[in-house]
Amino acid sequence: MLELKNVSFEVEENSKQKDIIKDISLTIDDNKFVAITGPNGGGKSTMAKLIAGIEKPTSGQILWNGVDITNMSITERAKMGISFAFQQPVRFKGIKVKDLIRLAAGNQLTVSGACDYLSEVGLCARDYINRDVDGSLSGGELKRIEIATVLARDTELTVFDEPEAGIDLWSFKNLINVFEKMHKEQNKTIIIISHQERILNTADEIIVLENGRVREMGKKDEILPRLMNGYEVCKKFV
C-alpha cells in the first residue's frame, strides 16, 4: 500500500518559492490500477517523481507498505519493489537491448528469456535483441524496450509517466494490453500519468490533480463521466 501524508513540494523560481504539490494526502491500495490526470501544469509528473524518489518532498511523508520512504533514494526504493518508467526514456550508449533487460531482471536471464519480454511489448526479438540502446531507436521503440525492462523487474508497484508520449497507434494499443496483463494476471499495482481516455477507462481509480491539489479521487465509473464533461481528455488513440 502506498500512502502520501500531507506531501508538499516547492521549487525556487525567479528568486521566489513556487508550490508545485500542495499538502496532498491519499492512499493507493495494493493491486490497483490508478490513473492520475488533470490540466497541464497541475503537478502530475512531479507527483510521479516524488513517489519514485527522483524528487524529495519539501514536507510530508511517503510510506510504502508501512515503511517511511520519504528520504530514500530511487535506488533504495527500487530495491523495495518500486519501478519508474520515464516519459522520455533514457538512451544508453554502448549497451545492448539484451543486456539492459538482463540488468533489469537482476539474474542470469537467458537470451531467450530477454526475447520473451520484447515479444510481450510487441517487438520482434530477433530485430532488437542485439541492438544498441542509442539514437538509432525511435521514441516508440525505446518506450517499448523500457517497458520490457519494467516487466523483467517484476516489481510490486510501477509508475508510468505518460507512456503514450511519442508512440504510434499500434504501439499504444499493444501497451494497453501490457498494462491490463500486469494488473489482472500478475496482481501488480500500476500508477499511470495520462490524458488518454483509453487509459483512464482501463483504470480502477482516477486521481485528478489541479494546481497541485487533488481535485477528485475515486472509482473510474464515478470520475470519468465528469472528466469527459469538464476536462479536455485526449481521444487520439481511442
Coordinates of C-alpha atoms in Angstrom, one line a residue:
M1 CA 0.0 0.0 0.0
L2 CA 1.2 3.5 -0.9
E3 CA 0.4 6.4 1.4
L4 CA 1.1 10.1 0.9
K5 CA 0.6 12.2 4.1
N6 CA 0.5 16.0 3.8
V7 CA 3.0 15.9 0.9
S8 CA 4.2 19.3 -0.5
F9 CA 6.9 20.1 -3.0
E10 CA 8.3 23.6 -3.7
V11 CA 10.8 24.9 -6.2
E12 CA 12.6 28.2 -6.5
E13 CA 11.6 30.3 -9.5
N14 CA 12.8 33.8 -10.1
S15 CA 14.0 34.0 -6.5
K16 CA 10.6 33.1 -5.2
Q17 CA 9.2 29.8 -3.9
K18 CA 6.6 28.2 -6.1
D19 CA 4.3 25.5 -4.8
I20 CA 4.0 22.5 -7.2
I21 CA 2.4 19.9 -4.9
K22 CA 0.3 21.3 -2.1
D23 CA -0.4 19.3 1.1
I24 CA -1.6 16.1 -0.7
S25 CA -2.8 13.1 1.4
L26 CA -4.0 9.9 -0.3
T27 CA -3.8 6.1 -0.2
I28 CA -3.4 3.7 -3.0
D29 CA -4.2 0.1 -2.1
D30 CA -2.4 -2.9 -3.3
N31 CA -3.2 -4.4 -6.8
K32 CA -4.8 -1.2 -8.0
F33 CA -4.6 0.4 -11.5
V34 CA -4.7 4.1 -10.8
A35 CA -4.6 6.9 -13.5
I36 CA -3.5 10.4 -12.5
T37 CA -4.8 13.1 -14.8
G38 CA -5.8 16.7 -14.9
P39 CA -4.8 20.0 -16.6
N40 CA -1.2 20.6 -17.8
G41 CA 1.0 22.0 -15.1
G42 CA -1.2 20.5 -12.3
G43 CA 1.7 18.6 -10.8
K44 CA 1.1 15.1 -12.2
S45 CA 4.7 14.3 -13.3
T46 CA 6.1 15.8 -10.2
M47 CA 3.8 13.5 -8.2
A48 CA 5.2 10.5 -10.1
K49 CA 8.8 11.6 -9.4
L50 CA 8.1 12.1 -5.7
I51 CA 6.7 8.5 -5.5
A52 CA 9.7 7.1 -7.4
G53 CA 12.3 9.1 -5.4
I54 CA 13.5 11.3 -8.2
E55 CA 12.4 14.3 -6.2
K56 CA 12.0 14.6 -2.4
P57 CA 9.1 16.3 -0.8
T58 CA 9.6 19.7 0.8
S59 CA 7.3 18.4 3.6
G60 CA 5.2 15.4 4.5
Q61 CA 5.7 11.7 4.3
I62 CA 5.6 8.9 1.7
L63 CA 5.0 5.4 3.0
W64 CA 5.3 2.1 1.1
N65 CA 3.9 -1.0 2.8
G66 CA 4.1 0.9 6.1
V67 CA 7.7 1.9 5.7
D68 CA 8.7 5.6 5.6
I69 CA 10.5 6.0 2.2
T70 CA 10.4 9.8 2.2
N71 CA 14.1 10.3 2.3
M72 CA 15.1 7.1 0.4
S73 CA 16.8 7.3 -2.9
I74 CA 15.4 6.0 -6.2
T75 CA 17.8 3.0 -5.9
E76 CA 16.6 2.2 -2.4
R77 CA 13.0 2.4 -3.5
A78 CA 13.8 0.2 -6.5
K79 CA 15.1 -2.5 -4.1
M80 CA 11.8 -2.3 -2.2
G81 CA 9.8 -3.1 -5.3
I82 CA 9.1 0.3 -6.9
S83 CA 9.7 0.9 -10.6
F84 CA 9.5 4.1 -12.7
A85 CA 9.1 4.5 -16.5
F86 CA 10.1 7.9 -17.8
Q87 CA 8.0 10.0 -20.2
Q88 CA 11.2 10.2 -22.3
P89 CA 13.2 7.0 -21.7
V90 CA 17.0 7.3 -21.2
R91 CA 19.3 6.2 -24.0
F92 CA 22.4 4.2 -23.1
K93 CA 25.3 4.3 -25.5
G94 CA 27.4 1.1 -25.6
I95 CA 24.8 -1.2 -24.1
K96 CA 22.7 -3.7 -26.0
V97 CA 19.0 -4.3 -25.5
K98 CA 19.5 -7.9 -24.2
D99 CA 22.0 -6.6 -21.6
L100 CA 19.6 -3.9 -20.4
I101 CA 16.8 -6.4 -19.9
R102 CA 19.2 -8.7 -18.1
L103 CA 20.3 -5.9 -15.8
A104 CA 16.6 -5.2 -15.1
A105 CA 15.8 -8.8 -14.3
G106 CA 18.7 -8.9 -11.8
N107 CA 19.5 -12.5 -12.5
Q108 CA 21.1 -14.7 -15.1
L109 CA 18.4 -14.2 -17.7
T110 CA 18.9 -16.2 -20.9
V111 CA 18.7 -14.5 -24.3
S112 CA 15.5 -16.5 -24.9
G113 CA 14.1 -15.0 -21.7
A114 CA 15.0 -11.5 -22.8
C115 CA 13.4 -12.2 -26.1
D116 CA 10.2 -13.2 -24.4
Y117 CA 10.0 -9.7 -22.7
L118 CA 10.4 -8.0 -26.0
S119 CA 7.7 -10.1 -27.5
E120 CA 5.4 -9.0 -24.6
V121 CA 5.6 -5.4 -25.8
G122 CA 5.2 -6.2 -29.5
L123 CA 8.8 -6.1 -30.7
C124 CA 10.3 -8.8 -33.0
A125 CA 13.0 -10.1 -30.7
R126 CA 15.5 -11.1 -33.4
D127 CA 15.4 -7.5 -34.8
Y128 CA 16.1 -5.8 -31.4
I129 CA 17.9 -8.2 -29.0
N130 CA 21.3 -7.2 -30.2
R131 CA 20.6 -3.5 -31.0
D132 CA 22.3 -0.8 -29.1
V133 CA 20.1 1.4 -26.8
D134 CA 21.1 4.6 -28.6
G135 CA 19.9 7.2 -31.0
S136 CA 19.2 4.7 -33.8
L137 CA 16.0 3.7 -31.9
S138 CA 12.8 5.7 -32.3
G139 CA 10.9 7.1 -29.4
G140 CA 8.3 4.3 -29.7
E141 CA 10.8 1.6 -29.9
L142 CA 12.7 2.9 -26.9
K143 CA 9.4 3.2 -24.9
R144 CA 8.6 -0.4 -25.5
I145 CA 12.1 -1.6 -24.6
E146 CA 11.8 0.4 -21.4
I147 CA 8.5 -1.3 -20.6
A148 CA 10.1 -4.6 -21.3
T149 CA 12.7 -3.8 -18.6
V150 CA 9.9 -2.9 -16.2
L151 CA 8.3 -6.3 -16.9
A152 CA 11.6 -8.0 -16.3
R153 CA 12.0 -6.2 -12.9
D154 CA 8.6 -7.7 -11.8
T155 CA 8.1 -5.2 -9.0
E156 CA 5.0 -4.6 -6.9
L157 CA 4.5 -1.0 -7.9
T158 CA 5.2 0.6 -11.3
V159 CA 4.8 4.3 -12.0
F160 CA 4.5 5.3 -15.7
D161 CA 4.8 8.9 -16.7
E162 CA 2.7 9.5 -19.9
P163 CA 3.6 6.1 -21.5
E164 CA 1.7 7.1 -24.7
A165 CA 4.1 10.0 -25.4
G166 CA 5.8 9.7 -28.8
I167 CA 4.3 6.3 -29.8
D168 CA 2.1 5.2 -32.7
L169 CA -1.4 3.9 -32.6
W170 CA -0.4 0.2 -32.9
S171 CA 2.1 0.5 -30.1
F172 CA -0.4 2.3 -27.9
K173 CA -3.0 -0.4 -28.2
N174 CA -0.3 -3.1 -27.5
L175 CA 0.8 -1.2 -24.4
I176 CA -2.7 -1.1 -23.1
N177 CA -2.8 -4.9 -23.3
V178 CA 0.5 -5.0 -21.4
F179 CA -0.8 -2.8 -18.6
E180 CA -4.0 -4.9 -18.3
K181 CA -2.0 -8.1 -18.1
M182 CA 0.3 -6.6 -15.4
H183 CA -2.7 -5.6 -13.4
K184 CA -5.1 -8.6 -13.9
E185 CA -2.8 -11.5 -14.3
Q186 CA 0.2 -10.5 -12.2
N187 CA -1.6 -8.6 -9.5
K188 CA 0.6 -5.5 -9.7
T189 CA -0.1 -2.0 -8.6
I190 CA 0.1 0.4 -11.5
I191 CA 0.1 4.2 -11.5
I192 CA -0.1 5.9 -14.8
I193 CA 0.1 9.6 -15.5
S194 CA -2.0 10.2 -18.6
H195 CA -4.6 12.3 -20.5
Q196 CA -5.6 9.4 -22.7
E197 CA -9.3 8.4 -22.4
R198 CA -8.4 4.7 -23.2
I199 CA -6.0 4.5 -20.3
L200 CA -8.4 6.3 -18.0
N201 CA -11.1 3.9 -19.0
T202 CA -8.9 0.9 -18.1
A203 CA -8.0 2.2 -14.6
D204 CA -9.8 1.1 -11.4
E205 CA -9.5 4.5 -9.9
I206 CA -8.7 8.1 -11.2
I207 CA -7.0 10.9 -9.4
V208 CA -7.5 14.4 -10.8
L209 CA -4.7 16.8 -9.9
E210 CA -5.2 20.5 -10.5
N211 CA -3.0 23.4 -9.3
G212 CA -1.0 20.9 -7.1
R213 CA -4.0 19.6 -5.3
V214 CA -6.3 16.6 -5.5
R215 CA -9.5 17.9 -7.1
E216 CA -11.1 14.5 -7.2
M217 CA -10.3 10.9 -6.5
G218 CA -12.5 7.8 -6.8
K219 CA -13.6 4.9 -8.9
K220 CA -13.4 5.3 -12.7
D221 CA -17.1 5.0 -13.2
E222 CA -17.7 7.9 -10.9
I223 CA -14.9 10.2 -12.1
L224 CA -14.6 9.6 -15.8
P225 CA -18.0 10.9 -16.9
R226 CA -17.4 14.2 -15.0
L227 CA -13.9 14.4 -16.7
M228 CA -15.4 14.0 -20.1
N229 CA -17.7 16.9 -19.4
G230 CA -15.3 19.1 -17.5
Y231 CA -11.8 18.5 -18.9
E232 CA -10.1 18.1 -22.3
V233 CA -9.3 14.4 -22.3
C234 CA -7.4 13.3 -25.3
K235 CA -9.2 10.8 -27.6
K236 CA -6.4 10.4 -30.2
F237 CA -5.8 6.7 -29.5
V238 CA -9.4 5.6 -28.7

